[in-house]
Amino acid sequence: EYFGCEFVRRDVEVTNGRGMEFSLDKDGFTLVDDKRDHIDYFDEDRILKEYYPACCAIVRQVTGAKEVFAFDHNLRSKRLSDAKEKVRGGSAVQGPAFVVHNDYTSTSAPRRVRDLAKTPKVNDTLRKVLGDKPLVDPAVVEEQLSRRWALINVWRN
């Protein structure tokens, strides 16, 4: 048991999906060939001011979404996690996730969106950028949740 979940081992073939066609609606993910320059991922300020807007642009391009909000990130590296490295101005480098997992459930996802309509907490990543201003307008959050919406992870390698 891990985080209250009982896992069942499944052997699966893993294939390099680069060059293959995937649809976010059909497959639940897509691969995007993005030519943007990588930034210094160990600089929290650059992540928030340059990488977050770049991620929003990618999601907007792929989904056609009217509104896109970036609100959290993890830097993962086994070597750097083992070395107790930290992002400058940010949190510790995390180790790899060793199991396939889902970050949100049908209960926790709308709760997370509602949380984004509140003043950022002291340890919230976006507090440095937003101060006391919520990321999502509290006056419209319920109306936004009544329409089609999604929490989408963006990964770079």
PDB file of C-alpha atoms in Angstrom:
ATOM      1  CA  GLU A   1       0.000   0.000   0.000  1.00  0.00           C
ATOM      2  CA  TYR A   2       1.232   3.466  -0.925  1.00  0.00           C
ATOM      3  CA  PHE A   3      -0.606   6.694  -0.039  1.00  0.00           C
ATOM      4  CA  GLY A   4      -3.724   4.667   0.788  1.00  0.00           C
ATOM      5  CA  CYS A   5      -3.746   2.943  -2.598  1.00  0.00           C
ATOM      6  CA  GLU A   6      -3.422  -0.733  -3.303  1.00  0.00           C
ATOM      7  CA  PHE A   7      -1.371  -1.261  -6.441  1.00  0.00           C
ATOM      8  CA  VAL A   8      -1.558  -4.101  -8.923  1.00  0.00           C
ATOM      9  CA  ARG A   9       1.609  -4.759 -10.891  1.00  0.00           C
ATOM     10  CA  ARG A  10       1.200  -4.687 -14.663  1.00  0.00           C
ATOM     11  CA  ASP A  11       3.969  -5.350 -17.144  1.00  0.00           C
ATOM     12  CA  VAL A  12       3.598  -3.039 -20.134  1.00  0.00           C
ATOM     13  CA  GLU A  13       5.634  -2.312 -23.214  1.00  0.00           C
ATOM     14  CA  VAL A  14       6.972   1.236 -23.225  1.00  0.00           C
ATOM     15  CA  THR A  15       7.474   2.861 -26.613  1.00  0.00           C
ATOM     16  CA  ASN A  16       9.039   6.166 -27.590  1.00  0.00           C
ATOM     17  CA  GLY A  17       6.036   8.203 -28.715  1.00  0.00           C
ATOM     18  CA  ARG A  18       8.008  10.946 -30.438  1.00  0.00           C
ATOM     19  CA  GLY A  19       6.856  11.288 -34.022  1.00  0.00           C
ATOM     20  CA  MET A  20       3.543   9.542 -33.290  1.00  0.00           C
ATOM     21  CA  GLU A  21       0.164  11.300 -33.278  1.00  0.00           C
ATOM     22  CA  PHE A  22      -1.714  11.613 -29.976  1.00  0.00           C
ATOM     23  CA  SER A  23      -4.830  13.626 -29.168  1.00  0.00           C
ATOM     24  CA  LEU A  24      -5.504  15.232 -25.806  1.00  0.00           C
ATOM     25  CA  ASP A  25      -9.233  14.442 -26.174  1.00  0.00           C
ATOM     26  CA  LYS A  26      -8.781  10.854 -27.395  1.00  0.00           C
ATOM     27  CA  ASP A  27      -5.589   9.730 -25.626  1.00  0.00           C
ATOM     28  CA  GLY A  28      -5.545  12.007 -22.571  1.00  0.00           C
ATOM     29  CA  PHE A  29      -2.185  13.473 -23.583  1.00  0.00           C
ATOM     30  CA  THR A  30      -0.366  14.844 -26.571  1.00  0.00           C
ATOM     31  CA  LEU A  31       3.245  15.473 -27.478  1.00  0.00           C
ATOM     32  CA  VAL A  32       4.102  18.970 -28.638  1.00  0.00           C
ATOM     33  CA  ASP A  33       7.281  19.804 -30.499  1.00  0.00           C
ATOM     34  CA  ASP A  34       8.136  23.076 -28.804  1.00  0.00           C
ATOM     35  CA  LYS A  35      11.197  24.983 -29.982  1.00  0.00           C
ATOM     36  CA  ARG A  36      11.359  27.462 -27.097  1.00  0.00           C
ATOM     37  CA  ASP A  37      14.747  27.751 -25.451  1.00  0.00           C
ATOM     38  CA  HIS A  38      15.094  26.024 -22.131  1.00  0.00           C
ATOM     39  CA  ILE A  39      15.574  28.331 -19.177  1.00  0.00           C
ATOM     40  CA  ASP A  40      17.529  27.840 -15.986  1.00  0.00           C
ATOM     41  CA  TYR A  41      15.067  25.558 -14.165  1.00  0.00           C
ATOM     42  CA  PHE A  42      16.976  26.172 -10.930  1.00  0.00           C
ATOM     43  CA  ASP A  43      15.937  29.847 -10.928  1.00  0.00           C
ATOM     44  CA  GLU A  44      12.469  30.196  -9.355  1.00  0.00           C
ATOM     45  CA  ASP A  45      12.056  33.766 -10.610  1.00  0.00           C
ATOM     46  CA  ARG A  46      12.660  32.741 -14.244  1.00  0.00           C
ATOM     47  CA  ILE A  47      10.338  29.758 -13.867  1.00  0.00           C
ATOM     48  CA  LEU A  48       7.507  31.984 -12.649  1.00  0.00           C
ATOM     49  CA  LYS A  49       8.073  34.888 -15.034  1.00  0.00           C
ATOM     50  CA  GLU A  50       9.193  33.072 -18.211  1.00  0.00           C
ATOM     51  CA  TYR A  51       8.352  29.369 -18.016  1.00  0.00           C
ATOM     52  CA  TYR A  52       4.806  29.712 -16.636  1.00  0.00           C
ATOM     53  CA  PRO A  53       3.732  32.046 -19.490  1.00  0.00           C
ATOM     54  CA  ALA A  54       5.413  29.712 -22.018  1.00  0.00           C
ATOM     55  CA  CYS A  55       3.485  26.735 -20.594  1.00  0.00           C
ATOM     56  CA  CYS A  56       0.248  28.718 -20.758  1.00  0.00           C
ATOM     57  CA  ALA A  57       0.954  29.521 -24.422  1.00  0.00           C
ATOM     58  CA  ILE A  58       1.499  25.822 -25.222  1.00  0.00           C
ATOM     59  CA  VAL A  59      -1.730  24.763 -23.494  1.00  0.00           C
ATOM     60  CA  ARG A  60      -3.663  27.599 -25.169  1.00  0.00           C
ATOM     61  CA  GLN A  61      -2.258  26.556 -28.576  1.00  0.00           C
ATOM     62  CA  VAL A  62      -3.100  22.855 -28.109  1.00  0.00           C
ATOM     63  CA  THR A  63      -6.533  23.268 -26.517  1.00  0.00           C
ATOM     64  CA  GLY A  64      -7.838  26.541 -27.925  1.00  0.00           C
ATOM     65  CA  ALA A  65      -8.676  27.512 -24.333  1.00  0.00           C
ATOM     66  CA  LYS A  66      -9.766  31.070 -23.685  1.00  0.00           C
ATOM     67  CA  GLU A  67      -8.121  31.154 -20.257  1.00  0.00           C
ATOM     68  CA  VAL A  68      -5.073  29.245 -19.022  1.00  0.00           C
ATOM     69  CA  PHE A  69      -3.476  29.544 -15.591  1.00  0.00           C
ATOM     70  CA  ALA A  70      -0.127  28.058 -14.504  1.00  0.00           C
ATOM     71  CA  PHE A  71      -0.035  27.492 -10.762  1.00  0.00           C
ATOM     72  CA  ASP A  72       2.468  24.887  -9.632  1.00  0.00           C
ATOM     73  CA  HIS A  73       5.587  23.013 -10.675  1.00  0.00           C
ATOM     74  CA  ASN A  74       8.012  20.331  -9.557  1.00  0.00           C
ATOM     75  CA  LEU A  75      11.616  19.903 -10.594  1.00  0.00           C
ATOM     76  CA  ARG A  76      12.456  16.187 -10.489  1.00  0.00           C
ATOM     77  CA  SER A  77      15.883  14.560 -10.540  1.00  0.00           C
ATOM     78  CA  LYS A  78      17.022  11.503  -8.590  1.00  0.00           C
ATOM     79  CA  ARG A  79      20.662  12.622  -8.496  1.00  0.00           C
ATOM     80  CA  LEU A  80      19.850  16.164  -7.404  1.00  0.00           C
ATOM     81  CA  SER A  81      17.173  15.055  -4.967  1.00  0.00           C
ATOM     82  CA  ASP A  82      19.622  12.638  -3.359  1.00  0.00           C
ATOM     83  CA  ALA A  83      22.095  15.546  -3.133  1.00  0.00           C
ATOM     84  CA  LYS A  84      19.429  17.669  -1.331  1.00  0.00           C
ATOM     85  CA  GLU A  85      19.584  20.360  -4.029  1.00  0.00           C
ATOM     86  CA  LYS A  86      17.151  23.282  -4.009  1.00  0.00           C
ATOM     87  CA  VAL A  87      15.808  25.607  -6.669  1.00  0.00           C
ATOM     88  CA  ARG A  88      17.212  29.125  -6.077  1.00  0.00           C
ATOM     89  CA  GLY A  89      14.397  30.992  -4.351  1.00  0.00           C
ATOM     90  CA  GLY A  90      12.202  27.903  -4.340  1.00  0.00           C
ATOM     91  CA  SER A  91      11.682  24.451  -2.958  1.00  0.00           C
ATOM     92  CA  ALA A  92      13.739  21.277  -2.888  1.00  0.00           C
ATOM     93  CA  VAL A  93      14.357  19.241  -6.034  1.00  0.00           C
ATOM     94  CA  GLN A  94      12.085  16.206  -5.861  1.00  0.00           C
ATOM     95  CA  GLY A  95      12.967  12.659  -6.754  1.00  0.00           C
ATOM     96  CA  PRO A  96      11.264  10.827  -9.597  1.00  0.00           C
ATOM     97  CA  ALA A  97       7.738   9.513  -9.209  1.00  0.00           C
ATOM     98  CA  PHE A  98       8.112   5.738  -9.168  1.00  0.00           C
ATOM     99  CA  VAL A  99       4.480   4.943  -9.907  1.00  0.00           C
ATOM    100  CA  VAL A 100       2.003   6.097 -12.501  1.00  0.00           C
ATOM    101  CA  HIS A 101      -0.329   8.441 -10.676  1.00  0.00           C
ATOM    102  CA  ASN A 102      -3.008  11.056 -11.092  1.00  0.00           C
ATOM    103  CA  ASP A 103      -2.444  14.404  -9.386  1.00  0.00           C
ATOM    104  CA  TYR A 104      -6.142  15.170  -8.932  1.00  0.00           C
ATOM    105  CA  THR A 105      -9.441  13.352  -8.479  1.00  0.00           C
ATOM    106  CA  SER A 106     -12.966  14.403  -9.456  1.00  0.00           C
ATOM    107  CA  THR A 107     -13.265  15.783  -5.903  1.00  0.00           C
ATOM    108  CA  SER A 108      -9.844  17.369  -5.419  1.00  0.00           C
ATOM    109  CA  ALA A 109      -9.605  19.032  -8.863  1.00  0.00           C
ATOM    110  CA  PRO A 110     -12.539  21.455  -8.436  1.00  0.00           C
ATOM    111  CA  ARG A 111     -11.399  22.086  -4.856  1.00  0.00           C
ATOM    112  CA  ARG A 112      -7.950  23.056  -6.203  1.00  0.00           C
ATOM    113  CA  VAL A 113      -9.524  25.468  -8.706  1.00  0.00           C
ATOM    114  CA  ARG A 114     -11.586  27.035  -5.899  1.00  0.00           C
ATOM    115  CA  ASP A 115      -8.392  27.333  -3.821  1.00  0.00           C
ATOM    116  CA  LEU A 116      -6.825  29.300  -6.701  1.00  0.00           C
ATOM    117  CA  ALA A 117      -9.642  31.848  -6.251  1.00  0.00           C
ATOM    118  CA  LYS A 118      -8.423  32.560  -2.709  1.00  0.00           C
ATOM    119  CA  THR A 119      -5.523  34.653  -1.463  1.00  0.00           C
ATOM    120  CA  PRO A 120      -2.301  32.638  -1.967  1.00  0.00           C
ATOM    121  CA  LYS A 121      -1.044  31.042   1.240  1.00  0.00           C
ATOM    122  CA  VAL A 122       2.383  31.887   2.663  1.00  0.00           C
ATOM    123  CA  ASN A 123       3.995  28.782   1.098  1.00  0.00           C
ATOM    124  CA  ASP A 124       2.172  29.088  -2.247  1.00  0.00           C
ATOM    125  CA  THR A 125       4.530  29.237  -5.238  1.00  0.00           C
ATOM    126  CA  LEU A 126       2.605  32.097  -6.836  1.00  0.00           C
ATOM    127  CA  ARG A 127       2.587  34.328  -3.757  1.00  0.00           C
ATOM    128  CA  LYS A 128       5.888  35.813  -4.983  1.00  0.00           C
ATOM    129  CA  VAL A 129       4.172  36.982  -8.169  1.00  0.00           C
ATOM    130  CA  LEU A 130       0.584  37.584  -7.035  1.00  0.00           C
ATOM    131  CA  GLY A 131       1.021  38.835  -3.489  1.00  0.00           C
ATOM    132  CA  ASP A 132      -2.449  38.722  -1.909  1.00  0.00           C
ATOM    133  CA  LYS A 133      -4.289  38.623  -5.261  1.00  0.00           C
ATOM    134  CA  PRO A 134      -5.956  35.306  -6.199  1.00  0.00           C
ATOM    135  CA  LEU A 135      -4.933  33.705  -9.511  1.00  0.00           C
ATOM    136  CA  VAL A 136      -8.563  33.020 -10.473  1.00  0.00           C
ATOM    137  CA  ASP A 137     -11.248  35.695 -10.073  1.00  0.00           C
ATOM    138  CA  PRO A 138     -13.392  34.592  -7.091  1.00  0.00           C
ATOM    139  CA  ALA A 139     -16.429  36.295  -8.623  1.00  0.00           C
ATOM    140  CA  VAL A 140     -16.448  33.916 -11.612  1.00  0.00           C
ATOM    141  CA  VAL A 141     -14.863  30.689 -10.330  1.00  0.00           C
ATOM    142  CA  GLU A 142     -18.181  28.811  -9.937  1.00  0.00           C
ATOM    143  CA  GLU A 143     -19.319  29.882 -13.388  1.00  0.00           C
ATOM    144  CA  GLN A 144     -15.972  28.733 -14.818  1.00  0.00           C
ATOM    145  CA  LEU A 145     -16.331  25.359 -13.096  1.00  0.00           C
ATOM    146  CA  SER A 146     -19.789  24.923 -14.655  1.00  0.00           C
ATOM    147  CA  ARG A 147     -18.200  24.925 -18.141  1.00  0.00           C
ATOM    148  CA  ARG A 148     -15.689  22.528 -19.675  1.00  0.00           C
ATOM    149  CA  TRP A 149     -12.323  22.845 -17.932  1.00  0.00           C
ATOM    150  CA  ALA A 150      -9.259  20.719 -17.233  1.00  0.00           C
ATOM    151  CA  LEU A 151      -6.112  20.611 -15.146  1.00  0.00           C
ATOM    152  CA  ILE A 152      -3.306  19.825 -17.598  1.00  0.00           C
ATOM    153  CA  ASN A 153       0.265  18.886 -16.732  1.00  0.00           C
ATOM    154  CA  VAL A 154       3.061  20.203 -18.950  1.00  0.00           C
ATOM    155  CA  TRP A 155       6.350  18.278 -18.869  1.00  0.00           C
ATOM    156  CA  ARG A 156       9.638  19.145 -20.517  1.00  0.00           C
ATOM    157  CA  ASN A 157      12.663  16.978 -20.970  1.00  0.00           C
TER     158      ASN A 157
END
